[in-house]
PDB file of C-alpha atoms in Angstrom:
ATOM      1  CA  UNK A   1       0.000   0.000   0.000  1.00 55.00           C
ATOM      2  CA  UNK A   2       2.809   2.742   0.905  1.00 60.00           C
ATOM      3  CA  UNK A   3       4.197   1.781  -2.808  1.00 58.00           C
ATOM      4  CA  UNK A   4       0.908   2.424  -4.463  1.00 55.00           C
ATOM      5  CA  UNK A   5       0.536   5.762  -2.638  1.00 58.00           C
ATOM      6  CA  UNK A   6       4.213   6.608  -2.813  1.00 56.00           C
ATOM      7  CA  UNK A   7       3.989   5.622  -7.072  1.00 52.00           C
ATOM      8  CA  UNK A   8       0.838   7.719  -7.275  1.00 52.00           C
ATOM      9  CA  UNK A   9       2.018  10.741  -5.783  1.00 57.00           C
ATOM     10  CA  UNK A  10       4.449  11.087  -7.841  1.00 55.00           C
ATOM     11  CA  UNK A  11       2.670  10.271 -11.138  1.00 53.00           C
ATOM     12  CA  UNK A  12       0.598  13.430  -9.833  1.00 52.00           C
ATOM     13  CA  UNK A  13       2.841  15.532  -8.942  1.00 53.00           C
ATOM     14  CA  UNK A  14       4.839  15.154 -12.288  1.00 54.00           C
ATOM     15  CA  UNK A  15       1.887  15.906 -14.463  1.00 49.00           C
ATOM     16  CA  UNK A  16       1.057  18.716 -12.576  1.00 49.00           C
ATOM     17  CA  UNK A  17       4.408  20.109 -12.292  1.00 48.00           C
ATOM     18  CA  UNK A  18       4.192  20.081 -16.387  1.00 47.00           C
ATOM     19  CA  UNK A  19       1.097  20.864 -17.215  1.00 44.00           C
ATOM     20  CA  UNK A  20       1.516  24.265 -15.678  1.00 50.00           C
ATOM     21  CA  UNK A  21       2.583  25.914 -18.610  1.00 54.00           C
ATOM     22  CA  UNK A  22      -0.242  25.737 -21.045  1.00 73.00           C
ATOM     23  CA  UNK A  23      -3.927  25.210 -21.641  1.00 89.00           C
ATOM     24  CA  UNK A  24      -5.155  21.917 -20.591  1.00 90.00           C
ATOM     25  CA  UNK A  25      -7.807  20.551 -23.517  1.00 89.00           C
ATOM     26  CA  UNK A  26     -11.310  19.073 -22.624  1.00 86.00           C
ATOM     27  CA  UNK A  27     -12.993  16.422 -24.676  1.00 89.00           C
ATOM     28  CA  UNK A  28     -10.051  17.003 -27.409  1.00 83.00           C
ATOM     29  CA  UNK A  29     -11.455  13.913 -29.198  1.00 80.00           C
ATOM     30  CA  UNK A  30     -14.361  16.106 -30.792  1.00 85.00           C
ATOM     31  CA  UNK A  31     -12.031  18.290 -32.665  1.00 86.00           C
ATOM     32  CA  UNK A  32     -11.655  16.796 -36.632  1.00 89.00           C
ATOM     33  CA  UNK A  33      -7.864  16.416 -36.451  1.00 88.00           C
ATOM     34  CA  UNK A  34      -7.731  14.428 -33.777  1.00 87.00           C
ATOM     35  CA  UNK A  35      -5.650  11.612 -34.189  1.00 90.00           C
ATOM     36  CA  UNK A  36      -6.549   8.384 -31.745  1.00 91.00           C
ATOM     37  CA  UNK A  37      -2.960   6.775 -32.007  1.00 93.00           C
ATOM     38  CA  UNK A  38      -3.930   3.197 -31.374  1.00 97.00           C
ATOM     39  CA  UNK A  39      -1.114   0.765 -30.451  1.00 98.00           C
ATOM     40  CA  UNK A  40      -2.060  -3.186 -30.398  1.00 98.00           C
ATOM     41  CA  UNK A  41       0.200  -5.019 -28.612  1.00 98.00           C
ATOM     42  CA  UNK A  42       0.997  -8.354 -27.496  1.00 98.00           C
ATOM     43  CA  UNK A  43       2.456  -8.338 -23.765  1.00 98.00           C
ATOM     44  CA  UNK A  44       5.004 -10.789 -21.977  1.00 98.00           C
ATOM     45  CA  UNK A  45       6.640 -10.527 -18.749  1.00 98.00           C
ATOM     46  CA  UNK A  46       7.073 -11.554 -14.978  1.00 98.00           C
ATOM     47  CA  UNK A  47       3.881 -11.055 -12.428  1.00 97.00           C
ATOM     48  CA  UNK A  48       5.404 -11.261  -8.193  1.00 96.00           C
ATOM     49  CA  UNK A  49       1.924 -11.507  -6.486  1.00 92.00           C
ATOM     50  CA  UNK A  50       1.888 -11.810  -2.836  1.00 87.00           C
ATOM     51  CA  UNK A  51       1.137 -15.333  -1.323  1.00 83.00           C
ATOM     52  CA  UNK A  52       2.996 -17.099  -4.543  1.00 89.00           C
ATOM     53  CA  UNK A  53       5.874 -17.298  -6.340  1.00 93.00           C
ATOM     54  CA  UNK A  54       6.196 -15.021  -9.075  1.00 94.00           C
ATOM     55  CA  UNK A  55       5.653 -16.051 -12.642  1.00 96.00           C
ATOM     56  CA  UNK A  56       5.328 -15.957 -16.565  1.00 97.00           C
ATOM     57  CA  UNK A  57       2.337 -13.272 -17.329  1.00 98.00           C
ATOM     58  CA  UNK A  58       1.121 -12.736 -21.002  1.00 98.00           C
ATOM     59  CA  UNK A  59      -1.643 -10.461 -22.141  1.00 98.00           C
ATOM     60  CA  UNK A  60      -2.861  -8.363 -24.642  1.00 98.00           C
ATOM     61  CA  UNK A  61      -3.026  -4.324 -24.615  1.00 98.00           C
ATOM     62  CA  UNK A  62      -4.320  -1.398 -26.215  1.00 98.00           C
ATOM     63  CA  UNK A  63      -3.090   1.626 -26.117  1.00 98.00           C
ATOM     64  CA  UNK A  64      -4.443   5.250 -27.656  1.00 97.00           C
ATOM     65  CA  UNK A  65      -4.600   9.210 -27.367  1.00 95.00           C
ATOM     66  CA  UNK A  66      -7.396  10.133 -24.202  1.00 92.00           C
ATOM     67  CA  UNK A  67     -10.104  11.603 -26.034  1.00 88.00           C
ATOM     68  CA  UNK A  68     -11.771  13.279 -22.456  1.00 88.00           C
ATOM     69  CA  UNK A  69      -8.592  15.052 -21.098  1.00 88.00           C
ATOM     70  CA  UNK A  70      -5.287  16.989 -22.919  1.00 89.00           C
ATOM     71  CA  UNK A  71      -2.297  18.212 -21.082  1.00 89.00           C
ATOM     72  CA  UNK A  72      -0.808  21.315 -22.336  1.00 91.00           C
ATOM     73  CA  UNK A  73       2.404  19.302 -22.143  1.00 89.00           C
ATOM     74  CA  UNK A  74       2.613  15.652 -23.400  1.00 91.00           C
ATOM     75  CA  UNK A  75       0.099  13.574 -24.320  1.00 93.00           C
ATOM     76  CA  UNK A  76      -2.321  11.359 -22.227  1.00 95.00           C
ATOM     77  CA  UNK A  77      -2.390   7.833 -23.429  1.00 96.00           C
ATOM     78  CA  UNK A  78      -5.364   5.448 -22.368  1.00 96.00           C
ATOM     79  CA  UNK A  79      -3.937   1.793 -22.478  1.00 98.00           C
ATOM     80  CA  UNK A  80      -6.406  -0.696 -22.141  1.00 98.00           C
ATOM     81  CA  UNK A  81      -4.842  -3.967 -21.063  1.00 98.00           C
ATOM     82  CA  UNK A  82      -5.964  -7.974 -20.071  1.00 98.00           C
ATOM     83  CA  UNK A  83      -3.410 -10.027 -18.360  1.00 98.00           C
ATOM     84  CA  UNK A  84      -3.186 -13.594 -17.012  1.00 98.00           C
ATOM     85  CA  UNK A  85      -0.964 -15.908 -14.086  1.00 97.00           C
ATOM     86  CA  UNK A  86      -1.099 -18.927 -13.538  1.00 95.00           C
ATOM     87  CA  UNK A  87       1.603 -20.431 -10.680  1.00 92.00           C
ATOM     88  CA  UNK A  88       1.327 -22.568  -7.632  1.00 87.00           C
ATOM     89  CA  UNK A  89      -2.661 -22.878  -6.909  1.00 87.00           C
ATOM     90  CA  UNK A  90      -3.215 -18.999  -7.879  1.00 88.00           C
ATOM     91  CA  UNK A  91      -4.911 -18.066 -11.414  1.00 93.00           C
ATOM     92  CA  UNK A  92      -4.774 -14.291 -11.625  1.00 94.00           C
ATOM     93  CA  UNK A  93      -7.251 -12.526 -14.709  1.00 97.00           C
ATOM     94  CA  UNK A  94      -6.659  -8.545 -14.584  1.00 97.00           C
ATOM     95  CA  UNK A  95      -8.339  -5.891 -16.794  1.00 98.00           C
ATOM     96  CA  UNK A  96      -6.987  -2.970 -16.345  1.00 98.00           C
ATOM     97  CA  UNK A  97      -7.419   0.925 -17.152  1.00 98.00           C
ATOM     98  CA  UNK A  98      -4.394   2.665 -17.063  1.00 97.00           C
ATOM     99  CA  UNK A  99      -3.817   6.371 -18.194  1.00 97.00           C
ATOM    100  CA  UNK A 100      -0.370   7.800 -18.821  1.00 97.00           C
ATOM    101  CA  UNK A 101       0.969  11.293 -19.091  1.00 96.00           C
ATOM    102  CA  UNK A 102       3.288  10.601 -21.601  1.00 96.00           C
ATOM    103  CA  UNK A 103       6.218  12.912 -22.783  1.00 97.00           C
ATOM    104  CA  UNK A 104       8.900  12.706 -25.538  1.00 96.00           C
ATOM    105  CA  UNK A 105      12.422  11.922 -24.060  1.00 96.00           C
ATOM    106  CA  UNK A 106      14.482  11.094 -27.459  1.00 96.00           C
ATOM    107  CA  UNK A 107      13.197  10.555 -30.756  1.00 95.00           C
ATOM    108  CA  UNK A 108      10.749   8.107 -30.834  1.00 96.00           C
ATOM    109  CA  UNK A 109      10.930   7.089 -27.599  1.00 98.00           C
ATOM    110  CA  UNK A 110       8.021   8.046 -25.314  1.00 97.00           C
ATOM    111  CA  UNK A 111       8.086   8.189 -21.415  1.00 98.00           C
ATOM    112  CA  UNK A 112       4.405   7.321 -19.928  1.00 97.00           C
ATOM    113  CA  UNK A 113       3.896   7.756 -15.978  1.00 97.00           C
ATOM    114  CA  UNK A 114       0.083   7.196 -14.293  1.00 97.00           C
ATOM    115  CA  UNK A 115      -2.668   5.541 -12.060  1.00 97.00           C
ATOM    116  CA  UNK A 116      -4.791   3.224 -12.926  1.00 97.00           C
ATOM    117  CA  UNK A 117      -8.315   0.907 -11.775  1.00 97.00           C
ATOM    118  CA  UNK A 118      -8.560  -2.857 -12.567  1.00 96.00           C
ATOM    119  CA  UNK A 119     -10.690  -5.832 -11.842  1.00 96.00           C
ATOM    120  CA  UNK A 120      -9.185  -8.484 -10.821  1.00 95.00           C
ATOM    121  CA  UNK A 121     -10.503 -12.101 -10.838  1.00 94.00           C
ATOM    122  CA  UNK A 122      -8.409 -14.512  -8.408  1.00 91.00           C
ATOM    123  CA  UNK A 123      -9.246 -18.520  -8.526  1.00 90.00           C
ATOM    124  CA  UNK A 124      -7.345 -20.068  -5.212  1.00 81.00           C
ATOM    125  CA  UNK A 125      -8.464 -23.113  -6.145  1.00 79.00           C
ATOM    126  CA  UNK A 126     -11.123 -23.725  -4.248  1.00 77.00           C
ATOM    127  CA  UNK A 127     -12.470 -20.630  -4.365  1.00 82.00           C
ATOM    128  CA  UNK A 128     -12.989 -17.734  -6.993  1.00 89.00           C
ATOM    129  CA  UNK A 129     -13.032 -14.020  -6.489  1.00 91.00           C
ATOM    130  CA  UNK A 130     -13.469 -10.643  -8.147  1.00 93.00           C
ATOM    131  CA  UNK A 131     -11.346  -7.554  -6.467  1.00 93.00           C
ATOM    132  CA  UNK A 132     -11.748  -3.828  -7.740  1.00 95.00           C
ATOM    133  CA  UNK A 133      -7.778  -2.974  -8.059  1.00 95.00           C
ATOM    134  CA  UNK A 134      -5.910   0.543  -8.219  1.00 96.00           C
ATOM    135  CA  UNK A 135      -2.385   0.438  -9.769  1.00 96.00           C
ATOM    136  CA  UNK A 136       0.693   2.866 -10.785  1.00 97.00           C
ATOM    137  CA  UNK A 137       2.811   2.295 -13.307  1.00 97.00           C
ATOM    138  CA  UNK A 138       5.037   3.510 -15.613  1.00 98.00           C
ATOM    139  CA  UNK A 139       6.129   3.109 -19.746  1.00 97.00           C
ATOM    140  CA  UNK A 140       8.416   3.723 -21.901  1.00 98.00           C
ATOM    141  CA  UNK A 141       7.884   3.282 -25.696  1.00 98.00           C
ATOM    142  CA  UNK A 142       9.750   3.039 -29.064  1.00 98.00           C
ATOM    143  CA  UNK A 143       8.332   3.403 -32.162  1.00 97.00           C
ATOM    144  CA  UNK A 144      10.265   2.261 -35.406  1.00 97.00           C
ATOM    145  CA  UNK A 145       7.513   3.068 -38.666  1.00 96.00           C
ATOM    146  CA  UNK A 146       4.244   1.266 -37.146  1.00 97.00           C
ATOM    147  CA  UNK A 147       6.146  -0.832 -35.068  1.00 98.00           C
ATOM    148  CA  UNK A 148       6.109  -0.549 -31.485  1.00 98.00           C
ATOM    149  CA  UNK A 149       8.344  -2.115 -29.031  1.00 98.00           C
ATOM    150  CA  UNK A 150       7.638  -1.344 -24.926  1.00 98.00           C
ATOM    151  CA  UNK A 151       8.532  -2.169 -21.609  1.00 98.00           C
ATOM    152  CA  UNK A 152       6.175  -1.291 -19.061  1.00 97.00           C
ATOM    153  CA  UNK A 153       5.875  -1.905 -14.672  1.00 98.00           C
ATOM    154  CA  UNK A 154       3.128  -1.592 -12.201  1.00 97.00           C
ATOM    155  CA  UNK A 155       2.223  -1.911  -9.168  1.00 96.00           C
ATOM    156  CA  UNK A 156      -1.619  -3.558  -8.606  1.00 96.00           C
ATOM    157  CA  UNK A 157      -3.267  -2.809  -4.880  1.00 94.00           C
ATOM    158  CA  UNK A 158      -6.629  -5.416  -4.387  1.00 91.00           C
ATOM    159  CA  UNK A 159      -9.520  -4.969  -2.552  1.00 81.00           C
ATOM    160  CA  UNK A 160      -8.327  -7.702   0.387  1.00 74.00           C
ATOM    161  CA  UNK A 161     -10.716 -10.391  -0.264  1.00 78.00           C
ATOM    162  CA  UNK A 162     -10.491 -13.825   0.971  1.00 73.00           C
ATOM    163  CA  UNK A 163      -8.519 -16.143  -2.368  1.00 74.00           C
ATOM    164  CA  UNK A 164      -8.177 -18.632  -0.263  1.00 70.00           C
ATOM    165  CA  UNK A 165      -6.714 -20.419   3.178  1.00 67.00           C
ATOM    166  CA  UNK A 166      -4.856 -17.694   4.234  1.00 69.00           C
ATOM    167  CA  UNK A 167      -4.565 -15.824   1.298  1.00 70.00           C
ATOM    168  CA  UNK A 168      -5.942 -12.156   1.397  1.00 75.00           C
ATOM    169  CA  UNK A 169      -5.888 -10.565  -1.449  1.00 79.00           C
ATOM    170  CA  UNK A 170      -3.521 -10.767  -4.585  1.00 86.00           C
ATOM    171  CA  UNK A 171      -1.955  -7.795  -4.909  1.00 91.00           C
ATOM    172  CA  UNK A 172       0.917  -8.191  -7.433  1.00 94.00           C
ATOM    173  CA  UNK A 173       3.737  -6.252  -9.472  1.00 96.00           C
ATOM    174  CA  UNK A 174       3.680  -6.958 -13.006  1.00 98.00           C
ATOM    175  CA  UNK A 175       7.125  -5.921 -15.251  1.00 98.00           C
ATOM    176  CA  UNK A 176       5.888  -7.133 -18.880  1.00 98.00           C
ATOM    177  CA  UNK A 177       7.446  -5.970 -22.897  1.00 98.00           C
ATOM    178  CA  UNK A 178       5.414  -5.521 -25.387  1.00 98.00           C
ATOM    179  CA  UNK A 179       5.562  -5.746 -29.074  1.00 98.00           C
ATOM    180  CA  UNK A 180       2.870  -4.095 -30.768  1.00 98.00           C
ATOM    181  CA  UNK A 181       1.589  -2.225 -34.278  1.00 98.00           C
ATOM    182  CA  UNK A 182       0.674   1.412 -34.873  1.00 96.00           C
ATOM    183  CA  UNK A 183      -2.908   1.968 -36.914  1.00 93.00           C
TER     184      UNK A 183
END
């Protein structure tokens, strides 16, 4: 929990610190030249949940310019992402919702920081849950023509529910690359 809050902080204070110099945009995806940026991407990486050993994690994401909310510095990218584990007695399904205030740092390659909500669906084995999750993460992107190559990391905080026999919750850090095409 003091990581999530910690993460989050300074996801907000870094956009804010930013964004200061400009006019922030609202609903920018009604004006005609707006360009929506999507990224589909195939996602691979290693998931550390508590109560288990961490894993393999694979999942698909996709990624694309906010249409509600502009900064007047960078760009806020809404990545839409659906992950699986699967290691000793824990399945772990997330979908998640994570925006990122991302900003140029060298050409082509983008720096995204952000919060983020999930659902998370936990099967202990002998029991199956669903947990609302909040996360903070952080990307960094390369684009080369439509292709896409990322790494990305997060931090996921569950709703403590009971998985199973002494197993509250599943809150998890997820470091994943991803490989995925520009249209």
């Amino acid at each position: 929990m003091k990581t999530f809050r910690i993460l989050v902080i300074a996801a907000a204070l870094g956009s804010a610190a930013t964004a200061q110099a400009g006019e922030w945009k609202f609903l920018p995806g009604l004006d005609k030249n707006f360009e929506h940026g999507f990224v589909a991407s195939v996602t691979g990486g290693i998931m550390d949940p508590q109560h288990v050993s961490s894993g393999g994690a694979w999942g698909l994401e996709l990624a694309m310019n906010c249409d509600l909310l502009q900064t007047p510095t960078g760009v806020i990218r809404t990545k839409l992402s659906v992950n699986k584990f699967d290691k000793g007695g824990l399945d772990l399904t997330t979908v998640e919702l994570n925006p990122r205030w991302t900003v140029p740092i060298a050409k082509d390659l983008t720096l995204g920081v952000g919060p983020g909500i999930g659902w998370v669906k936990a099967d202990g084995g002998a029991r199956t849950v669903d947990m609302f999750a909040r996360q903070a993460g952080a990307d960094l992107d390369y684009r080369i023509g439509q292709l896409n190559l990322g790494l990305g990391a997060r931090w996921q905080d569950t709703v403590n529910k009971t998985v199973s026999a002494g197993r509250e919750g599943a809150d998890n850090w997820l470091v994943q690359a991803k490989v995925g095409i520009a249209f």
